[in-house]
Structures are given as C-alpha cells and as structure tokens.
C-alpha cells in the first residue's frame, strides 16, 4: 500500500482533486468509482472549483457509485443518489447518461446487482475507485463479518454504520434502512487504481487495522492490501496509529 499523509483534511482533498483532474486530462473518458460520506465532501467541493476554473472537464467521464440504500428512491433527498447530485453532479458537467447508480427500488435485486456488474465491465472496468472508510473497517457497504460477498450484492447494515448514516435521515436511527446494495470487494479490487481517503482521529484505529493487520473479512478494507495499486491518503489524525518507521516499508 502506498501511504500519503497530509497535514489537514483540506490539503488532502485539494491534492486528490488536482490528482483526479490530471487523470481526467490524460484520459477524458476516465471511469471513476465514487463514494459518499462526509469524508469526500471537501474533495467534491474542490473538484467543482477546478471545473468552474476551467481545469476539469467531465464531459466524457463515466461514474459508478459504490452503494445505495435499499428501499430508498433515487429522488428521495436521503438517497446516496441525491447526496451525489447535491455535492457533485449538479455542479459539474458529467453527462446524466454517464452517471451510474444502483437502484435501491429495484424489484429484482439480484438482477439489479448483475446489471451493475455488467455495466462496469461494458464501460471497460473502473480506472480509479475512490473510497472512504467506515469506523468499523467497512468499504462501500461491505460490512465486517465472518465472510464477504465478492460482487455487487444486497447487504445488511451494522448498527455502527446505521448510526454513522443517521445524519442523512434527520438524525433518526430508526429511519435508516437496515439493508443496502453495494459493490463487492472483488468489484472494488478489479479497479486499476484505488485511492482510499480517511480523515480524523475516529478513523485511526480502522486505518491501522486496514494497513497493518491480517487480511480478514472482520476488516473488509484489509483486502485492499491484495491490490497492487492501492493508495491510502490520510490526514495526520487518521494516520495517528501508524508508526512512521513501519509505514515507510509499506510504500
Ligand atoms: C458510509 C458509506 C461508505 C463511507 C462510509 C464513511 O457507510 N457507505 O462508502 O466510506 O460511510 O463515511 P464518512 O466519510 O462519513 O465517515
């Protein structure tokens, strides 16, 4: 794993946005895997700024979001789809037809998951998957447990994850769906390049377990150790439990 540590969450977001803008200028039809959550908001804000400054043209970019709540319509303001519209898509020029999302209202869930996998393959695979990290070590909605599902699937959310997402549901835990659809760990690992971003001290423990611990479904993010091009972008607080001497070996 390639570890990069930034002094603040803001400087991380700016550097990553510039990095992605460069990747898009090299390959204008880049296939981007995108996360939701609080962590990427400053990154999206900076991408929007670069777009407005004429330094990022998304006209041919294709995007696939990681996950969506089950039973929540894409038009519902609490959906991840609506989150992405608010924080990113409404402000840049990604073509609507090039924005891909799992449909939380799909009647046939297995079919919807298979459709998503096929759509990613048809796009030529993910060039760059950006990830956040759950405090319990989840990526997307791949939750810790005795086993992981490799491909896009229906999944039950752990209490900690539902609590972390309560903000979208007016702070009401009982309103947070118990299930979701998510890319699987293999879907993520097939991306050519992966950048996981984590900021804040609350993530320090799962960052350390992801980077240093055994590869285990108890820490889904630890599977990123198996990918040859995983970059872990951290602020100082999130890197708080990595000792400098050790992570140098991991570059
Ligand atoms: C949610 C998402 C994840 C995200 C995680 C962390 O559960 N499904 O993709 O990485 O939250 O969120 P935050 O960045 O708000 O800590």
Coordinates of N, CA and C and ligand atoms in Angstrom, one line a residue:
X1 N 0.8 -1.2 0.0 CA 0.0 0.0 0.0 C 0.9 1.2 0.0
X2 N 0.5 2.2 -0.7 CA 1.2 3.5 -0.8 C 0.5 4.5 0.1
X3 N 1.2 4.9 1.2 CA 0.6 5.7 2.2 C 1.0 7.2 2.0
X4 N 0.0 8.1 1.9 CA 0.4 9.5 1.8 C -0.3 10.2 3.0
X5 N 0.5 11.0 3.7 CA -0.1 11.7 4.8 C 0.0 13.2 4.6
X6 N -1.2 13.9 4.8 CA -1.3 15.3 4.6 C -1.5 16.0 6.0
X7 N -1.1 17.3 6.1 CA -1.3 17.9 7.4 C -2.7 18.1 7.8
X8 N -3.6 18.4 6.8 CA -5.0 18.6 7.1 C -5.9 17.8 6.1
X9 N -7.2 17.7 6.5 CA -8.1 17.0 5.6 C -8.3 17.9 4.4
X10 N -8.2 19.2 4.5 CA -8.4 20.1 3.4 C -7.3 20.0 2.4
X11 N -6.0 19.9 2.9 CA -4.9 19.8 1.9 C -5.0 18.4 1.2
X12 N -5.5 17.4 1.9 CA -5.6 16.1 1.3 C -6.7 16.2 0.1
X13 N -7.8 16.8 0.5 CA -8.9 17.0 -0.5 C -8.4 17.7 -1.8
X14 N -7.7 18.8 -1.5 CA -7.2 19.6 -2.7 C -6.2 18.8 -3.5
X15 N -5.3 18.1 -2.9 CA -4.3 17.3 -3.6 C -5.0 16.2 -4.4
X16 N -6.0 15.6 -3.8 CA -6.7 14.5 -4.5 C -7.5 15.0 -5.7
X17 N -8.1 16.2 -5.5 CA -8.9 16.8 -6.6 C -8.0 17.1 -7.8
X18 N -6.8 17.7 -7.5 CA -5.9 18.0 -8.5 C -5.4 16.7 -9.2
X19 N -5.2 15.7 -8.4 CA -4.7 14.4 -9.0 C -5.8 13.8 -9.9
X20 N -7.0 13.9 -9.5 CA -8.1 13.3 -10.3 C -8.3 14.2 -11.6
X21 N -8.2 15.5 -11.4 CA -8.3 16.4 -12.6 C -7.2 16.1 -13.6
X22 N -6.0 15.8 -13.1 CA -4.9 15.4 -14.0 C -5.2 14.1 -14.7
X23 N -5.8 13.1 -14.0 CA -6.1 11.8 -14.5 C -7.2 12.0 -15.6
X24 N -8.1 12.9 -15.4 CA -9.1 13.1 -16.4 C -8.6 13.9 -17.7
X25 N -7.6 14.7 -17.4 CA -7.0 15.4 -18.6 C -6.2 14.4 -19.4
X26 N -5.6 13.4 -18.8 CA -4.8 12.4 -19.5 C -5.8 11.4 -20.2
X27 N -6.9 11.0 -19.5 CA -7.9 10.1 -20.1 C -9.3 10.7 -19.9
X28 N -9.8 11.6 -20.9 CA -11.0 12.3 -20.7 C -12.2 11.4 -20.4
X29 N -12.2 10.1 -20.9 CA -13.3 9.2 -20.6 C -13.1 8.3 -19.4
X30 N -12.3 8.8 -18.5 CA -12.0 8.0 -17.3 C -13.3 7.4 -16.6
X31 N -13.1 6.2 -16.2 CA -14.2 5.5 -15.4 C -13.9 5.6 -13.9
X32 N -14.7 6.4 -13.3 CA -14.5 6.7 -11.9 C -15.5 6.0 -10.9
X33 N -15.0 5.3 -9.9 CA -15.8 4.8 -8.9 C -15.9 5.8 -7.7
X34 N -17.1 6.2 -7.3 CA -17.2 7.3 -6.3 C -17.9 6.8 -5.0
X35 N -17.4 7.4 -3.9 CA -18.1 7.2 -2.6 C -18.9 8.3 -2.1
X36 N -19.8 8.0 -1.1 CA -20.5 9.1 -0.4 C -19.9 9.2 1.0
X37 N -20.5 9.9 1.9 CA -20.0 10.1 3.2 C -19.5 11.5 3.4
X38 N -19.1 11.8 4.7 CA -18.7 13.2 5.0 C -17.2 13.4 4.4
X39 N -16.4 12.3 4.5 CA -15.0 12.5 4.1 C -14.8 13.1 2.7
X40 N -15.5 12.6 1.7 CA -15.2 13.1 0.3 C -15.8 14.5 0.0
X41 N -16.6 15.0 0.9 CA -17.3 16.3 0.6 C -16.3 17.4 0.2
X42 N -15.2 17.6 1.0 CA -14.2 18.7 0.6 C -13.6 18.4 -0.8
X43 N -13.4 17.1 -1.0 CA -12.8 16.6 -2.3 C -13.8 17.0 -3.5
X44 N -15.1 16.7 -3.3 CA -16.0 17.1 -4.3 C -16.1 18.6 -4.5
X45 N -16.0 19.3 -3.4 CA -16.1 20.8 -3.4 C -14.9 21.3 -4.3
X46 N -13.7 20.7 -4.1 CA -12.6 21.2 -4.8 C -12.6 20.8 -6.3
X47 N -13.2 19.6 -6.6 CA -13.4 19.2 -8.0 C -14.3 20.3 -8.7
X48 N -15.3 20.7 -8.0 CA -16.3 21.7 -8.5 C -15.6 23.0 -8.8
X49 N -14.7 23.4 -7.8 CA -13.9 24.6 -8.0 C -13.0 24.5 -9.3
X50 N -12.4 23.4 -9.4 CA -11.5 23.2 -10.6 C -12.3 23.2 -11.9
X51 N -13.5 22.6 -11.8 CA -14.4 22.6 -13.0 C -14.7 24.1 -13.4
X52 N -15.1 24.8 -12.4 CA -15.5 26.2 -12.6 C -14.3 27.1 -13.1
X53 N -13.1 26.7 -12.7 CA -11.9 27.4 -13.1 C -11.5 26.9 -14.5
X54 N -12.2 26.0 -15.1 CA -11.8 25.5 -16.4 C -10.7 24.5 -16.4
X55 N -10.5 23.9 -15.2 CA -9.4 23.0 -15.1 C -9.8 21.5 -15.0
X56 N -11.1 21.3 -15.1 CA -11.7 19.9 -15.1 C -12.9 19.8 -16.0
X57 N -12.8 19.0 -17.0 CA -13.9 18.8 -18.0 C -14.4 17.4 -17.8
X58 N -15.6 17.2 -17.3 CA -16.1 15.9 -17.1 C -17.0 15.4 -18.2
X59 N -17.0 16.1 -19.3 CA -18.0 15.8 -20.4 C -18.0 14.3 -20.8
X60 N -16.8 13.7 -20.7 CA -16.8 12.3 -21.2 C -16.5 11.3 -20.0
X61 N -16.4 11.8 -18.8 CA -16.2 10.9 -17.7 C -17.4 10.0 -17.4
X62 N -17.1 8.8 -17.0 CA -18.2 7.9 -16.6 C -18.0 7.6 -15.1
X63 N -19.1 7.6 -14.4 CA -19.0 7.3 -12.9 C -19.9 6.2 -12.5
X64 N -19.5 5.5 -11.5 CA -20.2 4.4 -10.8 C -20.1 4.6 -9.3
X65 N -21.2 4.8 -8.7 CA -21.2 5.0 -7.2 C -21.2 3.6 -6.6
X66 N -20.6 3.6 -5.4 CA -20.3 2.3 -4.7 C -21.6 1.6 -4.2
X67 N -22.5 2.4 -3.7 CA -23.6 1.8 -2.9 C -24.8 2.7 -2.9
X68 N -25.9 2.0 -2.4 CA -27.2 2.8 -2.2 C -28.0 2.0 -1.2
X69 N -28.8 2.8 -0.5 CA -29.8 2.2 0.5 C -30.9 1.4 -0.3
X70 N -31.3 0.3 0.3 CA -32.4 -0.5 -0.2 C -33.7 0.2 0.2
X71 N -34.6 0.3 -0.7 CA -35.9 0.8 -0.4 C -36.0 2.4 -0.4
X72 N -34.9 3.0 -0.8 CA -34.9 4.5 -0.9 C -34.8 4.9 -2.4
X73 N -35.8 5.7 -2.8 CA -35.8 6.1 -4.2 C -34.7 7.0 -4.6
X74 N -34.2 7.0 -5.8 CA -33.1 7.9 -6.2 C -33.6 9.4 -6.1
X75 N -34.9 9.6 -6.1 CA -35.4 11.0 -6.0 C -35.6 11.5 -4.5
X76 N -35.5 10.5 -3.6 CA -35.6 10.8 -2.2 C -34.3 11.6 -1.8
X77 N -34.5 12.7 -1.1 CA -33.3 13.5 -0.8 C -32.3 12.8 0.2
X78 N -32.8 11.7 0.8 CA -32.0 10.9 1.7 C -31.1 9.8 1.0
X79 N -31.4 9.6 -0.3 CA -30.7 8.6 -1.0 C -29.2 9.0 -1.3
X80 N -28.4 8.1 -1.5 CA -27.0 8.4 -1.9 C -27.0 9.1 -3.3
X81 N -27.9 8.7 -4.1 CA -28.0 9.3 -5.4 C -28.2 10.9 -5.3
X82 N -29.2 11.2 -4.4 CA -29.5 12.6 -4.2 C -28.3 13.3 -3.5
X83 N -27.6 12.6 -2.6 CA -26.4 13.2 -2.0 C -25.4 13.6 -3.1
X84 N -25.2 12.7 -4.0 CA -24.2 12.9 -5.1 C -24.6 14.1 -6.0
X85 N -25.9 14.2 -6.2 CA -26.4 15.3 -7.0 C -26.1 16.6 -6.3
X86 N -26.4 16.7 -5.0 CA -26.2 17.9 -4.2 C -24.7 18.3 -4.1
X87 N -23.9 17.3 -3.9 CA -22.5 17.6 -3.5 C -21.6 17.6 -4.8
X88 N -22.1 17.0 -5.9 CA -21.2 16.9 -7.0 C -21.9 17.1 -8.4
X89 N -22.7 16.2 -8.7 CA -23.2 16.1 -10.1 C -24.0 17.4 -10.6
X90 N -24.7 18.1 -9.6 CA -25.4 19.3 -10.0 C -24.5 20.4 -10.4
X91 N -23.2 20.3 -10.1 CA -22.3 21.4 -10.2 C -21.2 21.2 -11.3
X92 N -21.2 20.0 -11.9 CA -20.1 19.7 -12.9 C -20.8 19.2 -14.2
X93 N -20.1 18.9 -15.2 CA -20.7 18.5 -16.5 C -20.6 17.0 -16.8
X94 N -20.7 16.2 -15.8 CA -20.8 14.7 -16.1 C -22.2 14.5 -16.8
X95 N -22.2 13.9 -18.0 CA -23.4 13.7 -18.7 C -24.3 12.7 -17.9
X96 N -25.6 13.1 -17.8 CA -26.6 12.3 -17.0 C -26.5 10.8 -17.3
X97 N -26.4 10.5 -18.6 CA -26.4 9.1 -19.1 C -25.1 8.4 -18.6
X98 N -24.1 9.1 -18.2 CA -22.8 8.5 -17.8 C -22.7 8.4 -16.3
X99 N -23.8 8.7 -15.6 CA -23.8 8.6 -14.1 C -24.5 7.2 -13.8
X100 N -23.8 6.4 -13.2 CA -24.3 5.0 -12.9 C -24.5 4.9 -11.4
X101 N -25.7 4.3 -11.1 CA -26.0 4.1 -9.7 C -26.8 2.8 -9.5
X102 N -26.6 2.2 -8.4 CA -27.5 1.1 -8.0 C -28.9 1.6 -7.7
X103 N -29.9 0.9 -8.1 CA -31.3 1.4 -7.9 C -31.8 0.7 -6.6
X104 N -32.0 1.5 -5.5 CA -32.5 1.0 -4.3 C -33.9 0.5 -4.3
X105 N -34.6 0.9 -5.4 CA -36.0 0.5 -5.5 C -36.2 -0.7 -6.5
X106 N -35.1 -1.3 -7.0 CA -35.3 -2.3 -8.0 C -36.1 -3.5 -7.4
X107 N -37.0 -3.9 -8.3 CA -37.9 -5.0 -7.9 C -37.1 -6.3 -7.7
X108 N -36.3 -6.6 -8.7 CA -35.5 -7.8 -8.6 C -34.0 -7.4 -8.3
X109 N -33.7 -7.6 -7.0 CA -32.4 -7.1 -6.5 C -31.2 -7.9 -7.2
X110 N -31.4 -9.2 -7.3 CA -30.2 -10.0 -7.9 C -30.0 -9.5 -9.3
X111 N -31.0 -9.2 -10.0 CA -30.9 -8.8 -11.4 C -30.2 -7.4 -11.5
X112 N -30.7 -6.5 -10.5 CA -30.1 -5.2 -10.5 C -28.6 -5.2 -10.2
X113 N -28.2 -6.1 -9.3 CA -26.7 -6.3 -9.0 C -26.0 -6.8 -10.2
X114 N -26.6 -7.8 -10.9 CA -25.9 -8.3 -12.1 C -25.8 -7.3 -13.2
X115 N -26.9 -6.4 -13.3 CA -26.9 -5.3 -14.3 C -25.7 -4.4 -14.0
X116 N -25.5 -4.1 -12.7 CA -24.4 -3.1 -12.4 C -23.1 -3.7 -12.7
X117 N -22.8 -4.9 -12.4 CA -21.6 -5.6 -12.7 C -21.3 -5.5 -14.2
X118 N -22.4 -5.8 -15.0 CA -22.2 -5.8 -16.4 C -21.9 -4.4 -16.9
X119 N -22.6 -3.5 -16.4 CA -22.4 -2.1 -16.8 C -20.9 -1.6 -16.6
X120 N -20.4 -2.0 -15.4 CA -19.0 -1.7 -15.1 C -18.1 -2.4 -16.2
X121 N -18.3 -3.6 -16.5 CA -17.5 -4.3 -17.5 C -17.6 -3.7 -18.8
X122 N -18.9 -3.3 -19.2 CA -19.1 -2.7 -20.5 C -18.4 -1.4 -20.6
X123 N -18.2 -0.7 -19.5 CA -17.5 0.6 -19.5 C -16.0 0.4 -19.6
X124 N -15.6 -0.9 -19.5 CA -14.2 -1.2 -19.6 C -13.5 -1.3 -18.3
X125 N -14.3 -1.4 -17.2 CA -13.8 -1.6 -15.8 C -13.5 -0.2 -15.2
X126 N -13.4 -0.2 -13.9 CA -13.1 1.1 -13.2 C -11.7 1.4 -13.3
X127 N -11.4 2.6 -13.8 CA -10.0 3.1 -13.9 C -9.5 3.5 -12.5
X128 N -10.4 4.2 -11.8 CA -10.0 4.8 -10.5 C -11.2 4.7 -9.5
X129 N -11.0 3.9 -8.5 CA -12.0 3.8 -7.4 C -11.6 4.6 -6.2
X130 N -12.4 5.6 -5.9 CA -12.1 6.4 -4.7 C -13.0 5.8 -3.6
X131 N -12.4 5.7 -2.4 CA -13.1 5.1 -1.3 C -13.0 5.9 0.0
X132 N -14.1 5.8 0.8 CA -13.9 6.3 2.2 C -13.8 5.0 3.0
X133 N -13.8 5.2 4.3 CA -13.5 4.1 5.3 C -14.5 4.2 6.4
X134 N -15.2 3.1 6.7 CA -16.1 3.1 7.9 C -15.3 3.0 9.2
X135 N -15.8 3.5 10.3 CA -15.0 3.4 11.5 C -14.9 1.9 11.9
X136 N -15.7 1.0 11.4 CA -15.6 -0.4 11.7 C -14.8 -1.1 10.6
X137 N -14.2 -0.4 9.7 CA -13.4 -1.0 8.6 C -14.1 -1.4 7.4
X138 N -15.4 -0.9 7.2 CA -16.1 -1.2 6.0 C -15.7 -0.3 4.8
X139 N -15.8 -0.9 3.6 CA -15.7 -0.1 2.4 C -16.9 -0.3 1.6
X140 N -17.4 0.8 1.0 CA -18.8 0.7 0.4 C -19.7 0.3 1.5
X141 N -20.5 -0.7 1.3 CA -21.3 -1.3 2.4 C -20.9 -2.7 2.6
X142 N -19.6 -3.0 2.4 CA -19.1 -4.3 2.8 C -18.7 -4.3 4.2
X143 N -19.6 -4.9 5.0 CA -19.5 -4.8 6.5 C -18.6 -5.9 7.0
X144 N -18.0 -5.7 8.2 CA -17.2 -6.7 8.8 C -18.1 -7.9 9.2
X145 N -17.6 -9.1 9.1 CA -18.3 -10.3 9.4 C -17.5 -11.5 9.2
X146 N -18.1 -12.7 9.2 CA -17.3 -13.9 9.0 C -17.0 -14.2 7.6
X147 N -17.7 -13.5 6.7 CA -17.4 -13.7 5.2 C -17.8 -12.5 4.4
X148 N -17.2 -12.3 3.3 CA -17.5 -11.2 2.4 C -18.2 -11.7 1.1
X149 N -19.0 -10.9 0.5 CA -19.5 -11.3 -0.8 C -18.6 -10.6 -1.9
X150 N -18.2 -11.3 -2.9 CA -17.2 -10.7 -3.8 C -17.8 -9.6 -4.7
X151 N -19.0 -9.9 -5.2 CA -19.5 -9.0 -6.2 C -20.7 -8.1 -5.7
X152 N -21.2 -7.3 -6.5 CA -22.3 -6.4 -6.1 C -23.5 -7.2 -5.5
X153 N -24.0 -6.8 -4.4 CA -24.9 -7.6 -3.6 C -25.8 -6.8 -2.7
X154 N -26.8 -7.5 -2.2 CA -27.6 -6.9 -1.1 C -27.0 -7.2 0.2
X155 N -27.0 -6.3 1.1 CA -26.3 -6.5 2.4 C -27.0 -5.8 3.6
X156 N -26.9 -6.4 4.7 CA -27.5 -5.8 5.9 C -26.5 -4.9 6.6
X157 N -27.0 -3.7 7.1 CA -26.1 -2.7 7.7 C -25.9 -3.0 9.2
X158 N -24.7 -2.8 9.7 CA -24.4 -3.0 11.1 C -24.9 -1.7 11.8
X159 N -25.1 -1.9 13.1 CA -25.7 -0.8 13.9 C -24.8 0.5 13.8
X160 N -23.4 0.2 13.9 CA -22.5 1.4 13.8 C -22.6 2.1 12.5
X161 N -22.8 1.4 11.4 CA -22.9 2.0 10.1 C -24.2 2.8 10.0
X162 N -25.3 2.2 10.6 CA -26.6 2.9 10.5 C -26.5 4.2 11.4
X163 N -25.8 4.1 12.5 CA -25.6 5.3 13.3 C -24.8 6.4 12.5
X164 N -23.8 5.9 11.8 CA -22.9 6.9 11.1 C -23.7 7.6 9.9
X165 N -24.8 6.9 9.4 CA -25.5 7.4 8.3 C -26.8 8.2 8.8
X166 N -27.0 8.2 10.1 CA -28.3 8.8 10.6 C -28.5 10.2 10.2
X167 N -27.3 10.9 10.0 CA -27.4 12.4 9.6 C -28.2 12.6 8.4
X168 N -28.2 11.7 7.5 CA -29.0 11.8 6.2 C -30.5 11.6 6.5
X169 N -30.8 11.0 7.6 CA -32.2 10.7 7.9 C -32.7 11.5 9.1
X170 N -32.2 12.8 9.2 CA -32.7 13.7 10.2 C -32.2 13.3 11.6
X171 N -31.1 12.5 11.7 CA -30.6 12.0 13.0 C -31.4 10.9 13.6
X172 N -32.4 10.4 12.9 CA -33.3 9.3 13.4 C -32.8 8.0 13.0
X173 N -32.1 7.3 13.9 CA -31.6 6.0 13.7 C -32.6 5.0 13.1
X174 N -33.8 5.0 13.7 CA -34.9 4.1 13.2 C -35.2 4.3 11.8
X175 N -35.0 5.5 11.3 CA -35.3 5.8 9.9 C -34.3 5.3 8.9
X176 N -33.1 4.9 9.4 CA -32.0 4.5 8.5 C -32.3 3.1 8.0
X177 N -32.3 2.8 6.7 CA -32.6 1.5 6.2 C -31.7 0.5 6.8
X178 N -32.2 -0.8 6.9 CA -31.4 -1.9 7.5 C -30.6 -2.6 6.4
X179 N -30.9 -2.3 5.2 CA -30.3 -3.0 4.1 C -29.8 -2.0 3.0
X180 N -28.9 -2.5 2.2 CA -28.4 -1.7 1.1 C -27.9 -2.5 0.0
X181 N -27.5 -1.9 -1.1 CA -26.9 -2.6 -2.2 C -25.5 -2.0 -2.3
X182 N -24.5 -2.9 -2.6 CA -23.1 -2.4 -2.6 C -22.3 -3.2 -3.6
X183 N -21.3 -2.5 -4.2 CA -20.3 -3.2 -5.0 C -19.6 -4.2 -4.0
X184 N -19.2 -5.3 -4.4 CA -18.5 -6.2 -3.6 C -17.0 -5.9 -3.5
X185 N -16.3 -6.6 -2.7 CA -14.8 -6.3 -2.5 C -14.1 -6.7 -3.8
X186 N -14.5 -7.7 -4.5 CA -13.9 -8.1 -5.8 C -14.2 -7.0 -6.8
X187 N -15.4 -6.5 -6.8 CA -15.7 -5.4 -7.8 C -14.7 -4.2 -7.6
X188 N -14.5 -3.9 -6.3 CA -13.6 -2.8 -6.0 C -12.1 -3.2 -6.4
X189 N -11.7 -4.4 -6.0 CA -10.3 -4.8 -6.3 C -10.0 -4.9 -7.8
X190 N -11.1 -5.0 -8.6 CA -10.8 -5.0 -10.1 C -10.5 -3.6 -10.6
X191 N -10.7 -2.6 -9.8 CA -10.3 -1.2 -10.3 C -8.8 -1.2 -10.6
X192 N -8.4 -0.4 -11.6 CA -7.0 -0.4 -11.9 C -6.2 0.4 -10.9
X193 N -6.8 1.4 -10.3 CA -6.2 2.1 -9.3 C -7.2 2.4 -8.2
X194 N -6.8 2.3 -6.9 CA -7.7 2.6 -5.8 C -7.1 3.7 -4.9
X195 N -7.9 4.7 -4.6 CA -7.5 5.6 -3.6 C -8.5 5.6 -2.4
X196 N -8.0 5.2 -1.2 CA -8.9 5.3 -0.1 C -8.5 6.5 0.7
X197 N -9.5 7.4 1.0 CA -9.2 8.6 1.8 C -9.9 8.4 3.2
X198 N -9.1 8.8 4.2 CA -9.6 8.7 5.6 C -9.1 9.9 6.4
X199 N -10.0 10.6 7.1 CA -9.5 11.8 7.8 C -10.2 11.8 9.2
X200 N -9.4 12.3 10.2 CA -10.0 12.4 11.5 C -9.5 11.3 12.4
X201 N -9.4 11.6 13.7 CA -8.9 10.6 14.7 C -9.8 9.4 14.8
X202 N -11.1 9.6 14.5 CA -12.1 8.4 14.7 C -11.8 7.3 13.7
X203 N -11.0 7.6 12.7 CA -10.7 6.6 11.7 C -9.3 5.9 11.9
X204 N -8.6 6.4 12.9 CA -7.2 6.0 13.1 C -7.1 4.5 13.4
X205 N -8.0 4.0 14.2 CA -7.9 2.5 14.5 C -8.2 1.7 13.3
X206 N -9.2 2.0 12.5 CA -9.5 1.1 11.4 C -8.5 1.3 10.3
X207 N -7.8 2.5 10.2 CA -6.7 2.7 9.2 C -5.6 1.8 9.6
X208 N -5.2 1.7 10.9 CA -4.1 0.9 11.3 C -4.4 -0.6 11.0
X209 N -5.7 -1.0 11.3 CA -6.1 -2.4 11.1 C -6.1 -2.7 9.6
X210 N -6.5 -1.8 8.8 CA -6.5 -2.0 7.3 C -5.1 -2.1 6.8
X211 N -4.2 -1.3 7.3 CA -2.8 -1.3 6.7 C -1.9 -2.3 7.2
X212 N -2.0 -2.5 8.6 CA -1.0 -3.4 9.2 C -1.6 -4.8 9.6
X213 N -2.9 -4.9 9.7 CA -3.4 -6.1 10.3 C -3.5 -7.2 9.2
X214 N -3.9 -8.4 9.6 CA -4.1 -9.5 8.7 C -5.3 -9.2 7.7
X215 N -5.2 -9.8 6.6 CA -6.3 -9.7 5.6 C -7.5 -10.5 6.1
X216 N -8.5 -9.9 6.5 CA -9.6 -10.6 7.2 C -11.0 -9.9 6.9
X217 N -12.0 -10.8 6.7 CA -13.4 -10.2 6.5 C -13.9 -9.4 7.7
X218 N -13.2 -9.5 8.8 CA -13.5 -8.7 10.0 C -13.1 -7.3 9.8
X219 N -12.2 -7.0 8.8 CA -11.8 -5.7 8.5 C -11.9 -5.6 6.9
X220 N -13.0 -5.4 6.3 CA -13.1 -5.5 4.9 C -12.1 -4.7 4.1
X221 N -11.7 -3.5 4.7 CA -10.7 -2.7 4.0 C -9.3 -3.4 3.9
X222 N -9.1 -4.4 4.8 CA -7.8 -5.0 4.8 C -7.5 -5.7 3.4
X223 N -8.6 -6.1 2.7 CA -8.5 -6.7 1.4 C -7.8 -5.8 0.4
X224 N -7.8 -4.5 0.7 CA -7.1 -3.6 -0.2 C -5.6 -3.9 -0.2
X225 N -5.1 -4.6 0.8 CA -3.7 -5.0 0.8 C -3.3 -5.9 -0.4
X226 N -4.4 -6.6 -1.0 CA -4.1 -7.5 -2.0 C -4.0 -6.8 -3.4
X227 N -4.3 -5.5 -3.5 CA -4.3 -4.8 -4.7 C -3.0 -4.2 -4.9
X228 N -2.5 -4.2 -6.2 CA -1.1 -3.7 -6.4 C -1.0 -2.2 -6.4
X229 N -2.1 -1.5 -6.6 CA -2.1 -0.1 -6.7 C -3.1 0.6 -5.8
X230 N -3.1 0.2 -4.5 CA -3.9 0.9 -3.5 C -3.1 2.0 -2.9
X231 N -3.7 3.2 -2.9 CA -3.1 4.4 -2.2 C -4.0 4.7 -1.1
X232 N -3.4 5.0 0.1 CA -4.1 5.4 1.3 C -3.8 6.8 1.6
X233 N -4.7 7.7 1.4 CA -4.5 9.1 1.6 C -5.1 9.5 2.9
X234 N -4.3 10.0 3.9 CA -4.7 10.3 5.2 C -4.3 11.7 5.7
X235 N -5.1 12.2 6.6 CA -4.6 13.4 7.3 C -3.8 12.9 8.6
X236 N -3.2 13.8 9.3 CA -2.4 13.3 10.4 C -3.2 12.6 11.4
X237 N -4.4 13.1 11.7 CA -5.2 12.4 12.7 C -5.5 11.0 12.4
X238 N -5.9 10.7 11.1 CA -6.2 9.4 10.7 C -5.0 8.5 10.7
X239 N -3.8 9.1 10.5 CA -2.6 8.3 10.5 C -2.0 8.1 11.9
X240 N -2.7 8.6 12.9 CA -2.2 8.6 14.3 C -1.7 7.3 14.9
X241 N -2.3 6.2 14.3 CA -1.9 4.9 14.9 C -0.9 4.1 14.0
X242 N -0.4 4.8 13.0 CA 0.6 4.2 12.1 C 2.0 4.7 12.6
X243 N 2.9 3.9 12.9 CA 4.2 4.5 13.2 C 5.1 4.7 12.0
X244 N 5.7 5.9 12.0 CA 6.4 6.3 10.7 C 7.4 5.3 10.2
X245 N 8.1 4.7 11.1 CA 9.2 3.7 10.6 C 8.5 2.5 9.9
X246 N 7.4 2.1 10.4 CA 6.7 0.9 9.8 C 6.1 1.2 8.5
X247 N 5.4 2.4 8.4 CA 4.6 2.6 7.2 C 5.6 2.9 6.0
X248 N 6.8 3.3 6.3 CA 7.7 3.6 5.2 C 7.9 2.3 4.4
X249 N 8.0 1.1 5.1 CA 8.2 -0.2 4.4 C 7.0 -0.5 3.5
X250 N 5.9 0.1 3.7 CA 4.7 -0.3 3.0 C 4.5 0.5 1.7
X251 N 5.4 1.5 1.5 CA 5.2 2.3 0.3 C 5.4 1.4 -1.0
Ligands
LIG1 C1 -20.9 5.1 4.5 C2 -20.6 4.7 3.1 C3 -19.2 4.4 2.9 C4 -18.3 5.5 3.5 C5 -18.6 5.5 5.0 C6 -17.7 6.5 5.7 O1 -21.3 4.0 5.3 N1 -21.4 3.5 2.6 O2 -18.9 4.3 1.5 O3 -17.0 5.3 3.2 O4 -19.9 5.8 5.2 O5 -18.4 7.7 5.9 P1 -17.8 9.1 6.4 O6 -16.9 9.5 5.3 O7 -18.9 9.9 6.6 O8 -17.0 8.7 7.6

